PDB file of C-alpha atoms and ligand atoms in Angstrom:
ATOM      1  CA  MET A1123      85.999 117.107 104.755  1.00 43.00           C
ATOM      2  CA  SER A1124      88.405 116.121 101.992  1.00 45.00           C
ATOM      3  CA  PHE A1125      92.036 115.355 102.682  1.00 45.00           C
ATOM      4  CA  LYS A1126      94.902 114.477 100.408  1.00 49.00           C
ATOM      5  CA  SER A1127      97.452 111.962 101.591  1.00 49.00           C
ATOM      6  CA  PRO A1128     100.930 111.312 100.231  1.00 52.00           C
ATOM      7  CA  SER A1129     101.189 107.965  98.495  1.00 63.00           C
ATOM      8  CA  PRO A1130     102.874 105.477 100.840  1.00 68.00           C
ATOM      9  CA  LYS A1131     106.045 103.748  99.623  1.00 78.00           C
ATOM     10  CA  VAL A1132     105.848 100.000  99.087  1.00 84.00           C
ATOM     11  CA  ASP A1133     108.501  97.331  98.750  1.00 85.00           C
ATOM     12  CA  THR A1134     108.315  96.754  94.973  1.00 88.00           C
ATOM     13  CA  THR A1135     110.014  93.339  95.183  1.00 90.00           C
ATOM     14  CA  GLN A1136     107.425  92.154  97.681  1.00 90.00           C
ATOM     15  CA  GLU A1137     104.693  93.675  95.506  1.00 92.00           C
ATOM     16  CA  THR A1138     105.885  91.935  92.328  1.00 92.00           C
ATOM     17  CA  LEU A1139     106.318  88.578  94.099  1.00 94.00           C
ATOM     18  CA  LEU A1140     102.778  88.784  95.470  1.00 95.00           C
ATOM     19  CA  PHE A1141     101.419  89.670  92.015  1.00 94.00           C
ATOM     20  CA  LEU A1142     103.234  86.677  90.465  1.00 95.00           C
ATOM     21  CA  LYS A1143     101.983  84.361  93.197  1.00 95.00           C
ATOM     22  CA  ARG A1144      98.365  85.405  92.587  1.00 96.00           C
ATOM     23  CA  LEU A1145      98.926  85.217  88.798  1.00 93.00           C
ATOM     24  CA  LEU A1146     100.003  81.574  89.113  1.00 95.00           C
ATOM     25  CA  LYS A1147      96.911  80.853  91.203  1.00 95.00           C
ATOM     26  CA  HIS A1148      94.394  82.776  89.021  1.00 95.00           C
ATOM     27  CA  PRO A1149      95.956  83.562  85.600  1.00 93.00           C
ATOM     28  CA  LEU A1150      92.721  84.553  83.850  1.00 92.00           C
ATOM     29  CA  ARG A1151      91.507  86.711  86.696  1.00 92.00           C
ATOM     30  CA  LEU A1152      94.811  88.603  86.922  1.00 90.00           C
ATOM     31  CA  GLY A1153      95.117  88.906  83.150  1.00 91.00           C
ATOM     32  CA  ALA A1154      98.537  90.633  83.160  1.00 92.00           C
ATOM     33  CA  ILE A1155     102.074  89.442  83.680  1.00 91.00           C
ATOM     34  CA  ALA A1156     103.122  92.252  86.047  1.00 92.00           C
ATOM     35  CA  PRO A1157     101.721  95.225  87.950  1.00 95.00           C
ATOM     36  CA  SER A1158     101.157  98.293  85.738  1.00 97.00           C
ATOM     37  CA  SER A1159     104.280 100.327  84.964  1.00 97.00           C
ATOM     38  CA  PRO A1160     104.885 103.928  86.111  1.00 97.00           C
ATOM     39  CA  ALA A1161     104.191 105.069  82.514  1.00 98.00           C
ATOM     40  CA  LEU A1162     100.781 103.398  82.496  1.00 98.00           C
ATOM     41  CA  THR A1163      99.784 104.533  85.988  1.00 98.00           C
ATOM     42  CA  SER A1164     100.802 108.063  85.062  1.00 98.00           C
ATOM     43  CA  LEU A1165      98.734 107.923  81.854  1.00 98.00           C
ATOM     44  CA  VAL A1166      95.689 106.694  83.773  1.00 98.00           C
ATOM     45  CA  SER A1167      95.963 109.251  86.569  1.00 98.00           C
ATOM     46  CA  ARG A1168      96.198 112.149  84.094  1.00 97.00           C
ATOM     47  CA  HIS A1169      92.695 111.236  82.910  1.00 97.00           C
ATOM     48  CA  VAL A1170      91.091 111.058  86.335  1.00 98.00           C
ATOM     49  CA  SER A1171      89.911 113.964  88.470  1.00 96.00           C
ATOM     50  CA  VAL A1172      87.192 114.344  91.043  1.00 97.00           C
ATOM     51  CA  LYS A1173      84.931 117.187  92.175  1.00 95.00           C
ATOM     52  CA  PRO A1174      83.847 117.709  95.789  1.00 96.00           C
ATOM     53  CA  GLY A1175      80.914 115.429  96.626  1.00 97.00           C
ATOM     54  CA  SER A1176      81.815 112.864  93.951  1.00 98.00           C
ATOM     55  CA  TYR A1177      83.779 109.644  94.169  1.00 98.00           C
ATOM     56  CA  ILE A1178      86.259 107.576  92.183  1.00 98.00           C
ATOM     57  CA  VAL A1179      86.007 103.797  92.230  1.00 98.00           C
ATOM     58  CA  GLU A1180      88.875 101.599  91.080  1.00 98.00           C
ATOM     59  CA  LEU A1181      88.020  98.056  90.012  1.00 98.00           C
ATOM     60  CA  GLY A1182      90.683  95.350  90.123  1.00 98.00           C
ATOM     61  CA  ALA A1183      93.233  97.352  92.108  1.00 98.00           C
ATOM     62  CA  GLY A1184      95.669  94.423  92.351  1.00 97.00           C
ATOM     63  CA  THR A1185      98.687  95.515  94.378  1.00 97.00           C
ATOM     64  CA  GLY A1186      97.665  99.190  94.177  1.00 97.00           C
ATOM     65  CA  THR A1187     100.046 100.625  91.575  1.00 97.00           C
ATOM     66  CA  VAL A1188      97.318 102.716  89.955  1.00 98.00           C
ATOM     67  CA  THR A1189      95.754 103.516  93.337  1.00 98.00           C
ATOM     68  CA  ARG A1190      98.989 105.017  94.648  1.00 97.00           C
ATOM     69  CA  ARG A1191      99.413 107.100  91.497  1.00 97.00           C
ATOM     70  CA  LEU A1192      95.847 108.417  91.783  1.00 98.00           C
ATOM     71  CA  LEU A1193      96.627 109.553  95.328  1.00 97.00           C
ATOM     72  CA  GLU A1194      99.906 111.166  94.198  1.00 96.00           C
ATOM     73  CA  HIS A1195      97.959 112.910  91.450  1.00 96.00           C
ATOM     74  CA  GLY A1196      95.732 114.546  94.057  1.00 96.00           C
ATOM     75  CA  ILE A1197      92.675 112.314  94.356  1.00 97.00           C
ATOM     76  CA  PRO A1198      91.689 112.649  98.047  1.00 97.00           C
ATOM     77  CA  SER A1199      91.817 109.303  99.840  1.00 96.00           C
ATOM     78  CA  ASP A1200      88.330 109.767 101.293  1.00 96.00           C
ATOM     79  CA  GLN A1201      86.901 110.064  97.768  1.00 97.00           C
ATOM     80  CA  LEU A1202      88.551 106.881  96.517  1.00 98.00           C
ATOM     81  CA  TYR A1203      87.107 103.368  96.855  1.00 98.00           C
ATOM     82  CA  VAL A1204      88.891 100.309  95.532  1.00 98.00           C
ATOM     83  CA  VAL A1205      87.213  96.992  94.821  1.00 98.00           C
ATOM     84  CA  GLU A1206      89.329  93.877  94.440  1.00 98.00           C
ATOM     85  CA  LEU A1207      88.170  90.264  94.160  1.00 98.00           C
ATOM     86  CA  ASP A1208      91.313  88.580  95.478  1.00 98.00           C
ATOM     87  CA  PRO A1209      91.404  88.433  99.318  1.00 97.00           C
ATOM     88  CA  GLU A1210      95.207  88.229  99.479  1.00 97.00           C
ATOM     89  CA  LEU A1211      95.608  91.294  97.272  1.00 98.00           C
ATOM     90  CA  CYS A1212      93.015  93.079  99.436  1.00 98.00           C
ATOM     91  CA  GLY A1213      95.112  92.326 102.510  1.00 97.00           C
ATOM     92  CA  PHE A1214      98.151  93.878 100.806  1.00 97.00           C
ATOM     93  CA  LEU A1215      96.095  96.940  99.772  1.00 97.00           C
ATOM     94  CA  GLU A1216      94.796  97.433 103.315  1.00 96.00           C
ATOM     95  CA  ARG A1217      98.278  97.194 104.817  1.00 95.00           C
ATOM     96  CA  SER A1218     100.019  99.393 102.249  1.00 95.00           C
ATOM     97  CA  LEU A1219      97.234 101.975 101.812  1.00 95.00           C
ATOM     98  CA  PRO A1220      95.617 102.279 105.251  1.00 93.00           C
ATOM     99  CA  ASP A1221      93.862 105.577 104.414  1.00 92.00           C
ATOM    100  CA  ILE A1222      91.740 104.374 101.514  1.00 93.00           C
ATOM    101  CA  HIS A1223      88.534 102.367 101.406  1.00 97.00           C
ATOM    102  CA  VAL A1224      89.373  98.808 100.308  1.00 98.00           C
ATOM    103  CA  ILE A1225      86.441  96.522  99.534  1.00 98.00           C
ATOM    104  CA  GLN A1226      86.895  92.830  98.858  1.00 98.00           C
ATOM    105  CA  GLY A1227      84.252  91.801  96.366  1.00 98.00           C
ATOM    106  CA  ASN A1228      83.120  91.318  92.811  1.00 98.00           C
ATOM    107  CA  ALA A1229      82.690  94.262  90.454  1.00 98.00           C
ATOM    108  CA  VAL A1230      79.290  92.913  89.401  1.00 98.00           C
ATOM    109  CA  GLU A1231      77.898  93.839  92.839  1.00 98.00           C
ATOM    110  CA  LEU A1232      78.964  97.458  93.182  1.00 98.00           C
ATOM    111  CA  ALA A1233      75.612  98.806  94.369  1.00 98.00           C
ATOM    112  CA  SER A1234      75.639  96.500  97.382  1.00 98.00           C
ATOM    113  CA  LEU A1235      79.393  96.751  98.037  1.00 98.00           C
ATOM    114  CA  LEU A1236      79.661 100.541  98.172  1.00 98.00           C
ATOM    115  CA  PRO A1237      78.271 102.596 101.076  1.00 98.00           C
ATOM    116  CA  ARG A1238      74.781 103.949 100.399  1.00 97.00           C
ATOM    117  CA  GLU A1239      75.991 107.579 100.387  1.00 97.00           C
ATOM    118  CA  VAL A1240      78.430 106.799  97.537  1.00 98.00           C
ATOM    119  CA  VAL A1241      75.902 105.067  95.263  1.00 98.00           C
ATOM    120  CA  GLY A1242      74.855 107.452  92.473  1.00 98.00           C
ATOM    121  CA  LYS A1243      77.783 109.818  93.120  1.00 98.00           C
ATOM    122  CA  VAL A1244      80.623 107.990  91.373  1.00 98.00           C
ATOM    123  CA  SER A1245      81.932 110.208  88.572  1.00 98.00           C
ATOM    124  CA  THR A1246      84.691 107.914  87.277  1.00 98.00           C
ATOM    125  CA  ILE A1247      85.299 104.196  87.489  1.00 98.00           C
ATOM    126  CA  VAL A1248      88.885 103.192  86.731  1.00 98.00           C
ATOM    127  CA  SER A1249      89.252  99.574  85.713  1.00 98.00           C
ATOM    128  CA  GLY A1250      92.275  97.356  85.269  1.00 96.00           C
ATOM    129  CA  MET A1251      90.190  94.190  85.163  1.00 98.00           C
ATOM    130  CA  PRO A1252      90.850  91.864  82.211  1.00 97.00           C
ATOM    131  CA  VAL A1253      87.457  92.634  80.629  1.00 97.00           C
ATOM    132  CA  SER A1254      88.503  91.706  77.086  1.00 95.00           C
ATOM    133  CA  THR A1255      88.740  88.012  78.017  1.00 95.00           C
ATOM    134  CA  MET A1256      85.403  87.958  79.849  1.00 97.00           C
ATOM    135  CA  PRO A1257      82.270  86.552  78.198  1.00 97.00           C
ATOM    136  CA  LEU A1258      79.750  89.118  76.940  1.00 97.00           C
ATOM    137  CA  ASN A1259      77.182  88.337  79.667  1.00 97.00           C
ATOM    138  CA  LEU A1260      79.777  89.044  82.381  1.00 98.00           C
ATOM    139  CA  GLN A1261      80.909  92.241  80.634  1.00 98.00           C
ATOM    140  CA  LYS A1262      77.254  93.338  80.549  1.00 98.00           C
ATOM    141  CA  LYS A1263      76.787  92.585  84.268  1.00 98.00           C
ATOM    142  CA  ILE A1264      79.864  94.670  85.094  1.00 98.00           C
ATOM    143  CA  ILE A1265      78.765  97.604  82.929  1.00 98.00           C
ATOM    144  CA  ASP A1266      75.233  97.492  84.420  1.00 98.00           C
ATOM    145  CA  SER A1267      76.765  97.366  87.891  1.00 98.00           C
ATOM    146  CA  CYS A1268      78.887 100.451  87.085  1.00 98.00           C
ATOM    147  CA  PHE A1269      75.913 102.440  85.802  1.00 97.00           C
ATOM    148  CA  LYS A1270      73.937 101.666  88.971  1.00 98.00           C
ATOM    149  CA  VAL A1271      76.470 103.618  91.048  1.00 98.00           C
ATOM    150  CA  MET A1272      77.647 106.337  88.622  1.00 98.00           C
ATOM    151  CA  THR A1273      76.321 109.820  87.988  1.00 97.00           C
ATOM    152  CA  PRO A1274      74.373 110.078  84.677  1.00 95.00           C
ATOM    153  CA  ASP A1275      77.438 111.531  82.923  1.00 95.00           C
ATOM    154  CA  GLY A1276      79.838 109.165  84.683  1.00 97.00           C
ATOM    155  CA  GLU A1277      82.643 107.515  82.764  1.00 98.00           C
ATOM    156  CA  ILE A1278      84.563 104.260  82.836  1.00 98.00           C
ATOM    157  CA  VAL A1279      88.302 104.551  82.221  1.00 98.00           C
ATOM    158  CA  GLN A1280      89.654 101.141  81.251  1.00 98.00           C
ATOM    159  CA  TYR A1281      93.219 100.148  80.418  1.00 98.00           C
ATOM    160  CA  SER A1282      93.869  97.135  78.274  1.00 96.00           C
ATOM    161  CA  TYR A1283      96.523  95.457  76.142  1.00 94.00           C
ATOM    162  CA  HIS A1284      94.392  95.255  72.984  1.00 87.00           C
ATOM    163  CA  VAL A1285      94.592  97.724  70.115  1.00 90.00           C
ATOM    164  CA  THR A1286      90.829  97.429  69.672  1.00 95.00           C
ATOM    165  CA  SER A1287      88.219  98.265  72.291  1.00 97.00           C
ATOM    166  CA  PRO A1288      88.294  95.632  75.081  1.00 97.00           C
ATOM    167  CA  ILE A1289      84.566  96.214  75.647  1.00 97.00           C
ATOM    168  CA  PRO A1290      82.032  95.800  72.783  1.00 97.00           C
ATOM    169  CA  ALA A1291      80.683  99.344  73.215  1.00 97.00           C
ATOM    170  CA  LEU A1292      77.902  99.231  70.627  1.00 95.00           C
ATOM    171  CA  LYS A1293      76.430  95.971  71.977  1.00 96.00           C
ATOM    172  CA  LEU A1294      76.431  97.368  75.504  1.00 97.00           C
ATOM    173  CA  GLY A1295      74.982 100.799  74.636  1.00 96.00           C
ATOM    174  CA  LEU A1296      78.186 102.736  75.252  1.00 97.00           C
ATOM    175  CA  SER A1297      80.127 105.442  73.481  1.00 97.00           C
ATOM    176  CA  LYS A1298      83.839 104.741  73.341  1.00 97.00           C
ATOM    177  CA  GLU A1299      87.012 106.744  72.836  1.00 97.00           C
ATOM    178  CA  ARG A1300      90.649 105.672  72.889  1.00 97.00           C
ATOM    179  CA  ILE A1301      92.328 108.332  75.003  1.00 97.00           C
ATOM    180  CA  GLY A1302      95.880 107.128  75.375  1.00 97.00           C
ATOM    181  CA  ILE A1303      98.577 104.619  74.635  1.00 97.00           C
ATOM    182  CA  THR A1304     101.882 103.748  76.249  1.00 97.00           C
ATOM    183  CA  LEU A1305     104.559 101.461  74.915  1.00 97.00           C
ATOM    184  CA  LEU A1306     106.346 101.600  78.271  1.00 97.00           C
ATOM    185  CA  ASN A1307     104.376  98.804  79.871  1.00 96.00           C
ATOM    186  CA  LEU A1308     104.618  95.036  79.681  1.00 92.00           C
ATOM    187  CA  PRO A1309     102.754  94.579  77.377  1.00 93.00           C
ATOM    188  CA  PRO A1310     102.079  98.009  75.777  1.00 96.00           C
ATOM    189  CA  ALA A1311      98.748  99.369  76.967  1.00 97.00           C
ATOM    190  CA  PHE A1312      95.835 101.380  75.650  1.00 98.00           C
ATOM    191  CA  LEU A1313      93.483 103.582  77.620  1.00 98.00           C
ATOM    192  CA  TRP A1314      89.775 103.764  76.784  1.00 98.00           C
ATOM    193  CA  ARG A1315      86.909 105.929  78.005  1.00 98.00           C
ATOM    194  CA  TYR A1316      83.309 104.687  77.942  1.00 98.00           C
ATOM    195  CA  GLN A1317      80.108 106.556  78.683  1.00 97.00           C
ATOM    196  CA  ARG A1318      76.449 105.788  78.290  1.00 94.00           C
ATOM    197  CA  ALA A1319      75.614 106.372  74.606  1.00 93.00           C
ATOM    198  CA  ALA A1320      73.529 109.501  73.997  1.00 83.00           C
TER     199      ALA A1320
HETATM  200  C1  LIG B 593      95.587  93.164  85.442  1.00 88.35           C
HETATM  201  S1  LIG B 593      95.308  93.079  87.199  1.00 88.35           S
HETATM  202  C2  LIG B 593      95.443  94.850  87.498  1.00 88.35           C
HETATM  203  C3  LIG B 593      96.103  95.120  88.801  1.00 88.35           C
HETATM  204  C4  LIG B 593      96.453  96.583  89.046  1.00 88.35           C
HETATM  205  N1  LIG B 593      95.310  97.458  88.905  1.00 88.35           N
HETATM  206  C5  LIG B 593      97.569  97.041  88.132  1.00 88.35           C
HETATM  207  O1  LIG B 593      97.282  97.880  87.237  1.00 88.35           O
HETATM  208  O2  LIG B 593      98.701  96.604  88.296  1.00 88.35           O
HETATM  209  C6  LIG B 593      93.540  92.790  87.251  1.00 88.35           C
HETATM  210  C7  LIG B 593      92.935  92.764  88.653  1.00 88.35           C
HETATM  211  O3  LIG B 593      91.502  92.653  88.539  1.00 88.35           O
HETATM  212  C8  LIG B 593      91.022  91.821  89.604  1.00 88.35           C
HETATM  213  N2  LIG B 593      89.695  91.335  89.197  1.00 88.35           N
HETATM  214  C9  LIG B 593      89.414  90.473  88.190  1.00 88.35           C
HETATM  215  N3  LIG B 593      88.092  90.260  88.109  1.00 88.35           N
HETATM  216  C10 LIG B 593      87.511  91.017  89.093  1.00 88.35           C
HETATM  217  C11 LIG B 593      86.156  91.240  89.495  1.00 88.35           C
HETATM  218  N4  LIG B 593      85.125  90.619  88.890  1.00 88.35           N
HETATM  219  N5  LIG B 593      85.923  92.109  90.510  1.00 88.35           N
HETATM  220  C12 LIG B 593      86.966  92.745  91.131  1.00 88.35           C
HETATM  221  N6  LIG B 593      88.263  92.561  90.791  1.00 88.35           N
HETATM  222  C13 LIG B 593      88.546  91.712  89.779  1.00 88.35           C
HETATM  223  C14 LIG B 593      92.109  90.744  89.712  1.00 88.35           C
HETATM  224  O4  LIG B 593      92.068  90.064  90.943  1.00 88.35           O
HETATM  225  C15 LIG B 593      93.378  91.572  89.505  1.00 88.35           C
HETATM  226  O5  LIG B 593      93.886  92.039  90.729  1.00 88.35           O
END
């Protein structure tokens, strides 16, 4: 059974303070100076939909700004899994979004992190991870990890602050498309879609 849940309200001051605290502790891992803006979360959610029997996975959910917008946009909570490396951010996600599946772990291990019934049925992976600053071998591990759990035509929707593709698509056997841009984010952000190259 699928059910939609209204997006819970969060204390945005508390959210921003937590983000800044984790940014000071792990600047490279966070890779942004603030949670994504409403303009960016809206842009992302407009490019994500899910069919019955499929799943959405969000990588690097942070404080859940994109997660909440996906729920508001109609993604059923039981079809949404979020994976976040930072235990403190996971605690915040679990408290503020009690209806969704929060998994604390590394995006390179998706096949073992996700429940068996979800593996192979993920139609879209939304990522806010700072992939552009990761070394190529780590980018490759993450992409391989994504393809282990996605449907054959699955797609990765990645937002980034670089004008150029944050993932070297050709080297990793991907097709790429820039599908959106918003200036109303700090910094301005670009949205990319990647699929396995034909
Ligand atoms: C730029 S923040 C995005 C936060 C949130 N999605 C937003 O848009 O405000 C990047 C997030 O990716 C997480 N992250 C970085 N590397 C990760 C990895 N290998 N696996 C899972 N999460 C990771 C960080 O802990 C951080 O919360």
